[in-house]
Short mmCIF file of C-alpha atoms in Angstrom, two decimals:
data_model
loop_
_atom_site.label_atom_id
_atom_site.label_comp_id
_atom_site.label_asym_id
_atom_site.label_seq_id
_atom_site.Cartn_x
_atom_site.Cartn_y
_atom_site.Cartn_z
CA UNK A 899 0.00 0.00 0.00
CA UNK A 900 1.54 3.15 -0.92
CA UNK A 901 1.84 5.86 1.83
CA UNK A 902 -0.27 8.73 2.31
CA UNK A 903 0.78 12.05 1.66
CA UNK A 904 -0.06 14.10 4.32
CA UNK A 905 0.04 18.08 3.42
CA UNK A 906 -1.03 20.99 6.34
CA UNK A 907 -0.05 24.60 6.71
CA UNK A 908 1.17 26.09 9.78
CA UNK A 909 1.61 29.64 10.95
CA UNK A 910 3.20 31.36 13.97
CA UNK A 911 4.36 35.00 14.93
CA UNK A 912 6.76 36.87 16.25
CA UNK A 913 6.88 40.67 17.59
CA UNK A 914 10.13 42.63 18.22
CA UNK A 915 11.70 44.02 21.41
CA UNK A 916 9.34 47.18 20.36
CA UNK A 917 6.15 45.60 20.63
CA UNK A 918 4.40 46.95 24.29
CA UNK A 919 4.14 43.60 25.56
CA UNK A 920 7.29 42.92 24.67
CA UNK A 921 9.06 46.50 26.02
CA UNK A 922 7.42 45.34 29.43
CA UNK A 923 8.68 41.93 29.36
CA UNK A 924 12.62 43.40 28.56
CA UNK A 925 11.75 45.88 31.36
CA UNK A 926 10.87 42.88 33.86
CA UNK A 927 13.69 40.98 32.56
CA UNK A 928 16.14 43.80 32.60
CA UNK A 929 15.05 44.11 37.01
CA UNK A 930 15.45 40.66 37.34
CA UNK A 931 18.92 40.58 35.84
CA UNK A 932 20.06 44.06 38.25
CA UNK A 933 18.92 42.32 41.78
CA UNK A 934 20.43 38.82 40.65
CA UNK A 935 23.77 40.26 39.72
CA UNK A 936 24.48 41.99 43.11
CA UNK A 937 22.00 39.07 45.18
CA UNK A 938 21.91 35.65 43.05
CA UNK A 939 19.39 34.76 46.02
CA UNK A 940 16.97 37.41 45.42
CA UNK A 941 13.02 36.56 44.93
CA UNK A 942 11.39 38.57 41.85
CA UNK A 943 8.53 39.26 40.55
CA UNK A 944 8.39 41.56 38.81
CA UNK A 945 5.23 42.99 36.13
CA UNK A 946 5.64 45.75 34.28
CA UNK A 947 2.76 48.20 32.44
CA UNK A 948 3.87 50.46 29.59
CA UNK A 949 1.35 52.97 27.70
CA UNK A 950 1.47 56.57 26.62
CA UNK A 951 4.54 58.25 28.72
CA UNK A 952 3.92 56.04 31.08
CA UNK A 953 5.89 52.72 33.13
CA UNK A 954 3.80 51.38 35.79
CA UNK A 955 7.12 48.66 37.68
CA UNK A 956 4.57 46.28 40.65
CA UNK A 957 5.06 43.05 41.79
CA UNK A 958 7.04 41.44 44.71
CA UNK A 959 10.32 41.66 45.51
CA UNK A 960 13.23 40.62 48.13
CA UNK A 961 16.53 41.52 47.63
CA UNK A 962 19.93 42.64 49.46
CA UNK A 963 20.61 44.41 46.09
CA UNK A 964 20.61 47.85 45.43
CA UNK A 965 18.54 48.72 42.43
CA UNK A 966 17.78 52.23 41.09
CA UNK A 967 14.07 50.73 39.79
CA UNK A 968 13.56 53.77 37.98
CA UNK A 969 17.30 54.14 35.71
CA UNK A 970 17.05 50.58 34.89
CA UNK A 971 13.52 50.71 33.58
CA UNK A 972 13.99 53.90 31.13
CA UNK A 973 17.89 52.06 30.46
CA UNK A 974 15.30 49.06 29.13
CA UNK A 975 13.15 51.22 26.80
CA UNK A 976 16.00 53.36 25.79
CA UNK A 977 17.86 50.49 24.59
CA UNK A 978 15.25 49.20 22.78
CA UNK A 979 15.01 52.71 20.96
CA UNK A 980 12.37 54.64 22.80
CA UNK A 981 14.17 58.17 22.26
CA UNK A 982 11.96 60.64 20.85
CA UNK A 983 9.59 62.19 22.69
CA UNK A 984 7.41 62.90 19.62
CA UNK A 985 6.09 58.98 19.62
CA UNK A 986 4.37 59.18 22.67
CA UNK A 987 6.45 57.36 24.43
CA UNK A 988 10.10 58.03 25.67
CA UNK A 989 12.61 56.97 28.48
CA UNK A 990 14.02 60.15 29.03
CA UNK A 991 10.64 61.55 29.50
CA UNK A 992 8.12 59.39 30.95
CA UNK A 993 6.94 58.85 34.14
CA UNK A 994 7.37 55.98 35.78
CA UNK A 995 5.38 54.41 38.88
CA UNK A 996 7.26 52.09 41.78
CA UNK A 997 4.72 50.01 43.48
CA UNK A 998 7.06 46.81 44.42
CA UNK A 999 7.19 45.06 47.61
CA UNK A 1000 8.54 42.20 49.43
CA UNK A 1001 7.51 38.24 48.61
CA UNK A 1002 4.75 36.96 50.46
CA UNK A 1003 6.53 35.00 53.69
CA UNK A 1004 4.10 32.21 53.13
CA UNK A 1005 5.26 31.81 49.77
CA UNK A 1006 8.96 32.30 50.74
CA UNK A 1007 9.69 29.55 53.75
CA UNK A 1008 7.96 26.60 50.73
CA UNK A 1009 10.64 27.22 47.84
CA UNK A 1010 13.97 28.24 50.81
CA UNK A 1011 15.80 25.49 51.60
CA UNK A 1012 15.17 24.30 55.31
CA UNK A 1013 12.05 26.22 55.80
CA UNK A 1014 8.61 25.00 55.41
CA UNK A 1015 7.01 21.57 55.54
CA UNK A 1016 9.76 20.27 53.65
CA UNK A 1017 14.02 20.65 53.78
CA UNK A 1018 14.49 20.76 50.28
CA UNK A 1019 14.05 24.09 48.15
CA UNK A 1020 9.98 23.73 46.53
CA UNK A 1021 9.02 24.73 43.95
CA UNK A 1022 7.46 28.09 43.53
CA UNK A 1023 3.79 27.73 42.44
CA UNK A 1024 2.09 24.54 41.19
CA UNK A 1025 1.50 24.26 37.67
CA UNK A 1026 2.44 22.38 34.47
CA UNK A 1027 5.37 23.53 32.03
CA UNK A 1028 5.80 22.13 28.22
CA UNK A 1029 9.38 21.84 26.52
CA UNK A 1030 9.38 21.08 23.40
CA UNK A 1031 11.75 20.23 20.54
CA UNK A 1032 11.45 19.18 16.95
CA UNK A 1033 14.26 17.75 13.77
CA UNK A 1034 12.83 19.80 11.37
CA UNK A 1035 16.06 22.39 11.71
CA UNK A 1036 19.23 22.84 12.63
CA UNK A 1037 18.39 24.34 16.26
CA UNK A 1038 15.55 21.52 16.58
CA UNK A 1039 12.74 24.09 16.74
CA UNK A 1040 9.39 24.56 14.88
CA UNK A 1041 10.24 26.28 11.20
CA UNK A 1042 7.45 28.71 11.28
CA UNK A 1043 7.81 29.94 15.18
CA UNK A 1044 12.28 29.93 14.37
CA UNK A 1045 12.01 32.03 11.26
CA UNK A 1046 9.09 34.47 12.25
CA UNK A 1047 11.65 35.37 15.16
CA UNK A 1048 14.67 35.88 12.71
CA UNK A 1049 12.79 37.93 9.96
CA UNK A 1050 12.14 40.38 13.60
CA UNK A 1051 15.58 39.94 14.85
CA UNK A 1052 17.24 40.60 11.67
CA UNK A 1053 14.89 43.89 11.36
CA UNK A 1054 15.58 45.31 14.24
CA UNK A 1055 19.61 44.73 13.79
CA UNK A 1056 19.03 46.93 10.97
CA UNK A 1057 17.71 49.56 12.61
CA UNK A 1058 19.98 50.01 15.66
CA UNK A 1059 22.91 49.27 13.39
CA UNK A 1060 22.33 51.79 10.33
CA UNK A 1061 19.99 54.47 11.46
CA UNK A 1062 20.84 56.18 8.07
CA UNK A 1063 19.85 53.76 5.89
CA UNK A 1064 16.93 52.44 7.64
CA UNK A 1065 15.89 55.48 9.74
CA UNK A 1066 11.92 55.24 8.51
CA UNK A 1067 11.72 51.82 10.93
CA UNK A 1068 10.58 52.67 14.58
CA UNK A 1069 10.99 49.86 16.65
CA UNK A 1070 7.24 48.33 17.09
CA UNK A 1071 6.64 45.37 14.82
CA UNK A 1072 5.28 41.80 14.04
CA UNK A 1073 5.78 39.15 11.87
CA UNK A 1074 3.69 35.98 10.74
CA UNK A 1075 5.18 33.37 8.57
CA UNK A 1076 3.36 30.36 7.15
CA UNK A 1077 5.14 27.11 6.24
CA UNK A 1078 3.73 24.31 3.99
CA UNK A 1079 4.40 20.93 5.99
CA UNK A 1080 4.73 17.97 3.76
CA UNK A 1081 4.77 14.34 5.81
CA UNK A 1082 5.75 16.37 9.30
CA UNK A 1083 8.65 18.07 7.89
CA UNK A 1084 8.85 21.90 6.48
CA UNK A 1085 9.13 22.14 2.65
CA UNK A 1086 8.50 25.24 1.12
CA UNK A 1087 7.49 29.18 2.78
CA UNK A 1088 4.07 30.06 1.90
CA UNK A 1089 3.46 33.63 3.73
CA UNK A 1090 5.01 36.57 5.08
CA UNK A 1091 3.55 39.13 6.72
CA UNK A 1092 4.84 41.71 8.23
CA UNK A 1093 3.74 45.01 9.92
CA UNK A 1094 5.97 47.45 11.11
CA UNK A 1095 5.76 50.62 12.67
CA UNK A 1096 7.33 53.84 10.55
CA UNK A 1097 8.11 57.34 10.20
CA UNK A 1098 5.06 59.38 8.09
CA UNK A 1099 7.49 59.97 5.13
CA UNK A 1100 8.11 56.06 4.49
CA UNK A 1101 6.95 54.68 0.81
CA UNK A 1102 5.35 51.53 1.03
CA UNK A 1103 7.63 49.77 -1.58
CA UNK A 1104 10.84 50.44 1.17
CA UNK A 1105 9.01 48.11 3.57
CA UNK A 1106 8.28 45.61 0.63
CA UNK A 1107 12.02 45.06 -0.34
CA UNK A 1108 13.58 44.92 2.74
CA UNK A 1109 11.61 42.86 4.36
CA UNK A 1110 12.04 40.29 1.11
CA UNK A 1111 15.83 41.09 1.12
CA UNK A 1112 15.56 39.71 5.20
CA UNK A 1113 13.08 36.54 4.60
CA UNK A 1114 16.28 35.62 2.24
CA UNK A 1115 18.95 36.76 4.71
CA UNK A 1116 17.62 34.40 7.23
CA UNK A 1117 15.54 31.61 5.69
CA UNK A 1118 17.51 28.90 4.29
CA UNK A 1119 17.21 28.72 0.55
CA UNK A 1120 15.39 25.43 0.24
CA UNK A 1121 12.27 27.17 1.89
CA UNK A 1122 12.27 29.88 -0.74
CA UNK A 1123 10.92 30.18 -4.08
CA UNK A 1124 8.83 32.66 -6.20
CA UNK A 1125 5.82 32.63 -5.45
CA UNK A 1126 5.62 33.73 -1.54
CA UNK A 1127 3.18 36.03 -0.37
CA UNK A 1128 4.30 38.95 0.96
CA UNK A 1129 1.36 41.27 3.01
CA UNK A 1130 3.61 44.40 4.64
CA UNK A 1131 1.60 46.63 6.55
CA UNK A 1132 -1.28 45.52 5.23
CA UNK A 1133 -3.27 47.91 7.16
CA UNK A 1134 -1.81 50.75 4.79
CA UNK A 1135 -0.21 52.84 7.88
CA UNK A 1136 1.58 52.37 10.97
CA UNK A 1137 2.87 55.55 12.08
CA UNK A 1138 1.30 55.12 15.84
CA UNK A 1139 2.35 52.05 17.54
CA UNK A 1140 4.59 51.25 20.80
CA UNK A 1141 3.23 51.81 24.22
CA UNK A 1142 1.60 54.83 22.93
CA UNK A 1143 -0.47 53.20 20.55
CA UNK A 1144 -1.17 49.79 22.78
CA UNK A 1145 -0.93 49.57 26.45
CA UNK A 1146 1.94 46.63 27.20
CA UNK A 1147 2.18 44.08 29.94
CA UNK A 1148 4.39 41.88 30.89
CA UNK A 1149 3.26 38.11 30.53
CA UNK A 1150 1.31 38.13 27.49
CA UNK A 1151 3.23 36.46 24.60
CA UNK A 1152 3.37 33.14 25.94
CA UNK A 1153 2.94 31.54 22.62
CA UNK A 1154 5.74 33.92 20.79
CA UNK A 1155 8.16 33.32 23.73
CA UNK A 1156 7.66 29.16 23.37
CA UNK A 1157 6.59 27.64 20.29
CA UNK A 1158 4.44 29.27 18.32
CA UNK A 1159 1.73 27.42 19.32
CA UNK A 1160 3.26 23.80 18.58
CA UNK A 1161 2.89 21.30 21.26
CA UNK A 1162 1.25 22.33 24.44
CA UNK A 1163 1.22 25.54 27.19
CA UNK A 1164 0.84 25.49 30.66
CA UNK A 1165 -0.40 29.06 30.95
CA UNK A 1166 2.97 30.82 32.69
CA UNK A 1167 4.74 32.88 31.48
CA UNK A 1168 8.09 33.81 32.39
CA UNK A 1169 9.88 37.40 32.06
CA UNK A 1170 10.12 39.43 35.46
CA UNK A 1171 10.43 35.67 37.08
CA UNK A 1172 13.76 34.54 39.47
CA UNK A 1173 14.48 30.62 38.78
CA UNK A 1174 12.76 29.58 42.12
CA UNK A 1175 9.26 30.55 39.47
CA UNK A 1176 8.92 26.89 38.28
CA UNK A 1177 6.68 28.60 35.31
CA UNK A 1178 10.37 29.36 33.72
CA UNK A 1179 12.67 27.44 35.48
CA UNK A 1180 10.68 24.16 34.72
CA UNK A 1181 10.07 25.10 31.16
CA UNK A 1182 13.90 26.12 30.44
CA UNK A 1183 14.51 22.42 31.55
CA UNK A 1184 11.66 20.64 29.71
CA UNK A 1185 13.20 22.46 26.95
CA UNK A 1186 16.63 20.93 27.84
CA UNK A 1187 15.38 17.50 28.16
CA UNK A 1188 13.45 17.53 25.08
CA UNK A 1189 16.39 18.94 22.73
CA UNK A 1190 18.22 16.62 24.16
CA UNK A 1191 16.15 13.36 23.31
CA UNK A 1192 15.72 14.55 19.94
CA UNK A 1193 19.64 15.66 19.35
CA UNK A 1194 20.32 12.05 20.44
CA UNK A 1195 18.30 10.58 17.57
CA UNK A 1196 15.51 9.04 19.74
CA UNK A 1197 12.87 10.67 18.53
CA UNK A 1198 12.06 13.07 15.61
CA UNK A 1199 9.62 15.10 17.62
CA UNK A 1200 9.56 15.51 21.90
CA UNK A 1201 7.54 17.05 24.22
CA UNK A 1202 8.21 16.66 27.80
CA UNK A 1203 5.71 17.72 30.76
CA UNK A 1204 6.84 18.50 34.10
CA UNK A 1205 3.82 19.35 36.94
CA UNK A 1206 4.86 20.14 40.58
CA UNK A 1207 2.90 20.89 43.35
CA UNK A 1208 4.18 24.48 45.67
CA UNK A 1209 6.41 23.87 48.09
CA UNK A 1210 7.15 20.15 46.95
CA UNK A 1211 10.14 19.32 45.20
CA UNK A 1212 10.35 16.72 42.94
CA UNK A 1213 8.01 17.06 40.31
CA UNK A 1214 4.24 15.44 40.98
CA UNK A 1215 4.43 13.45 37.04
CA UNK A 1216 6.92 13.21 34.18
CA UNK A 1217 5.38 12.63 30.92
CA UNK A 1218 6.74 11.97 27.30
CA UNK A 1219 5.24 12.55 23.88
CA UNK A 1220 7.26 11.93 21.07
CA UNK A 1221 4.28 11.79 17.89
CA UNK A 1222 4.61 8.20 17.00
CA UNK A 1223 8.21 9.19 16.04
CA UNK A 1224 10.50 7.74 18.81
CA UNK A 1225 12.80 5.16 18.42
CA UNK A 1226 12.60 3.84 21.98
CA UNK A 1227 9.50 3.63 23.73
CA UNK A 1228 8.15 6.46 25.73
CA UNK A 1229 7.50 4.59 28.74
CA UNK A 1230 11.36 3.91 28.68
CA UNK A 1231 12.13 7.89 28.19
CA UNK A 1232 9.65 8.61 31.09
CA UNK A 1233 11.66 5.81 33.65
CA UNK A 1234 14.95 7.90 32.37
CA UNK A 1235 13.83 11.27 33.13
CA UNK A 1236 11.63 9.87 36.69
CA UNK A 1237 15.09 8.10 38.00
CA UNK A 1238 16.78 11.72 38.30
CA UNK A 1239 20.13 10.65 37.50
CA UNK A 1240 21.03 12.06 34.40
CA UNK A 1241 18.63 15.19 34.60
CA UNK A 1242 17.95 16.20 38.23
CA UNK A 1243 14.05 17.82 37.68
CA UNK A 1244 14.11 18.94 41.38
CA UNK A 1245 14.10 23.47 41.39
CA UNK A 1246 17.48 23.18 42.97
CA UNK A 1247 18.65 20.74 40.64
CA UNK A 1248 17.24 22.74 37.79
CA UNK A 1249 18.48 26.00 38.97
CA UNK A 1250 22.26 24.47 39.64
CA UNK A 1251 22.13 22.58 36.65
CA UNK A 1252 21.64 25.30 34.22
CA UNK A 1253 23.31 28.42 36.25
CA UNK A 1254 19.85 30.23 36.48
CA UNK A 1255 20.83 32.47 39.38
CA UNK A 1256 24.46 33.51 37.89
CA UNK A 1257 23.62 34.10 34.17
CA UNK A 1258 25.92 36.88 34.07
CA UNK A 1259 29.08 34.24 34.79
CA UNK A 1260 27.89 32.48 31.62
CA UNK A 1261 27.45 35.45 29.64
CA UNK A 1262 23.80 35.59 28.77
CA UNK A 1263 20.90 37.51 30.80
CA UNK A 1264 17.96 37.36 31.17
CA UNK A 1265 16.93 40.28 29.37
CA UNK A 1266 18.04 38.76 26.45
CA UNK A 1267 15.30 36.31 26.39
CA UNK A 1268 13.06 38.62 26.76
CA UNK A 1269 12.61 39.24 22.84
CA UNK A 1270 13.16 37.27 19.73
CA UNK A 1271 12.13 33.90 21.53
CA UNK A 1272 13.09 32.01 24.54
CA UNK A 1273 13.79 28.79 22.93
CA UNK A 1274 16.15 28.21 19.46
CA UNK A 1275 19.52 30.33 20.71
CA UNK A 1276 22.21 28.68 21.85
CA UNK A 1277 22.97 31.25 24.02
CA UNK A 1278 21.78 29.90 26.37
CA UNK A 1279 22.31 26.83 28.81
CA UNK A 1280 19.45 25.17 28.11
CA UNK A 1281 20.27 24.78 24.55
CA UNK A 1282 22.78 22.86 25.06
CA UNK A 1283 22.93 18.93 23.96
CA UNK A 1284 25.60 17.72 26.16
CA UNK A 1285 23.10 14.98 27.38
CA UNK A 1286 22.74 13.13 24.02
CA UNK A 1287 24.99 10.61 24.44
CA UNK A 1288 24.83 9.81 27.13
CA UNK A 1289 21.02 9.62 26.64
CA UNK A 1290 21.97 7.05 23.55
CA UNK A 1291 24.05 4.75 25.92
CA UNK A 1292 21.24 4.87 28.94
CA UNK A 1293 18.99 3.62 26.72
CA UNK A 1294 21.05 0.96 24.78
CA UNK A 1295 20.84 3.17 21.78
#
């Protein structure tokens, strides 16, 4: 019997570091990273609201660090490229609102070591995280979500980097890409869209070829052909945008900062959040595991579940999905992962493990995750495949 062809489309987005939601996430990201390189024990959480002139920083924090809230914030927007006042929304200029204060005690003695109803460090909330990874490319992510990121990445180099040439981009915008999926596997770009915010003298046809001249830049030619739809600004206009033209808060691109909507959520998000948050912590390290058990060859497609309980540290279930792709069974990934030996899914083991609370000894941050996607950078720890083989020999492979 001959096989089936099976044929889909799938789409996922990305929006850049100038996007509102995402200007409060780096904002989050960028307090996080200040407490935890003077206090690598400090507790953050930290939400951020951005809209017209405005920075709103609440949330709970403890900390022996010293922190200027207020510099790092407009350093954050500044950096992103929120400089003229005539946008409605500017670091220099803006005011900005402190209403932080200290973790909840109750919360603190369940995820401190020693304290609470249990000696080892808990985890922080109760929940379910997702990681994810996939062999359709080379960084074992999902085509659509990997590409969507570098058509806003590669954008946004442009305009830091060569403000003369490019000076008509302003730094809100969004992409969409659509990839035709032959069999499970990415064969050919369908869409592109792309809206971007601009200065009122940009021509429409300067958006149109550069963002064609970056969806070659930074998708690989075997994607690419003629006919691709291109829809740029599609709206006709997008001279207001930013925090001025959306209000921003932190938390609310869970499915850019993951997958793009492949594989499953479980509803946290993570910028503003210190490792002891299992919502990222537990979701950098499902991420880890999964990469892993793909980069080892035993299975084309992963997705690994972690669920904890607050205050309880090793995780309530361990579960393995590999898509009727794996070439071991995934009751024998499951006893791998559930035995702790070779990846220790307890906070503290997670935390240790990848260097959460030192980021800056590794050279990465956290702000850097904070746009551009959390996942597909080897950057950072969690990236890493160092486990594969060792994965192979566990398992007889």
């Amino acid at each position: 019997m001959s096989k089936i062809n099976s044929r889909h489309v799938f789409t996922s987005e990305s929006v850049s570091e100038g996007h509102p939601d995402k200007v409060s996430d780096c904002i989050s990201d960028s307090i996080l990273d200040a407490c935890l390189e003077q206090d690598p024990e400090s507790r953050v959480a930290c939400e951020t609201l951005t809209t017209t002139d405005l920075i709103v920083l609440s949330g709970e924090i403890t900390t022996r660090a010293s922190v200027n809230w207020e510099a790092v914030a407009r350093k954050a927007a500044a950096d992103i490229g929120y400089t003229d006042p005539e946008i409605g929304f500017c670091a220099e200029s803006c005011k900005v609102f402190l209403c932080l204060h200290p973790q909840s005690p109750d919360i603190s003695q369940g995820v401190t070591e020693g304290q609470g109803a249990f000696l080892e460090q808990g985890a922080g909330d109760q929940g379910m995280m997702f990681g994810y990874a996939s062999n359709e490319t080379a960084e074992l992510m999902p085509a659509p979500i990997l590409y969507a990121h570098r058509i806003m990445e590669r954008l946004a180099e442009l305009r830091h980097t060569d403000p003369d040439t490019y000076g008509f981009l302003r730094p809100d915008s969004k992409s969409q890409v659509s990839f035709l999926y032959e069999n499970g596997l990415p064969v050919r770009l369908e869409t592109v869209v792309v809206s971007h915010q601009h200065t009122p003298e940009m021509r429409d046809e300067q958006l149109r070829e550069l963002v064609g001249m970056v969806t070659e830049e930074v998708v690989p030619e075997t994607f690419l052909h003629d006919d691709i739809v291109y829809y740029c600004n599609p709206t006709g206009r997008f001279v207001v945008g930013g925090p001025h033209g959306d209000t921003g808060l932190t938390g609310r691109k869970i499915i850019v900062d993951t997958y793009g909507g492949v594989g499953a959520h479980g509803g946290g998000a993570f910028s503003g959040k210190d490792p002891s948050k299992v919502d990222r912590s537990a979701a950098y390290m499902g991420r880890y595991v999964a990469k892993n058990i793909v980069a080892a060859g035993l299975a084309d497609k992963c997705e690994v579940q972690l669920a904890y309980a607050i205050g309880v540290a090793r995780p309530l279930s361990v579960n393995v999905a590999t898509y009727g792709t794996g070439k071991v069974s995934e009751e024998a990934l499951g006893k791998i992962l559930e035995a702790g030996d070779l990846f220790d899914l307890r906070p503290e083991g997670i935390i240790s493990g990848l260097g959460l609370k030192t980021p800056q000894a590794s050279g990465w941050s956290y702000r850097q995750t904070a746009a551009y996607g959390h996942f597909g950078r080897d950057s950072f720890p969690w990236e890493k495949t160092d486990k594969a083989e060792t994965l192979k020999t566990a398992l007889g492979s």
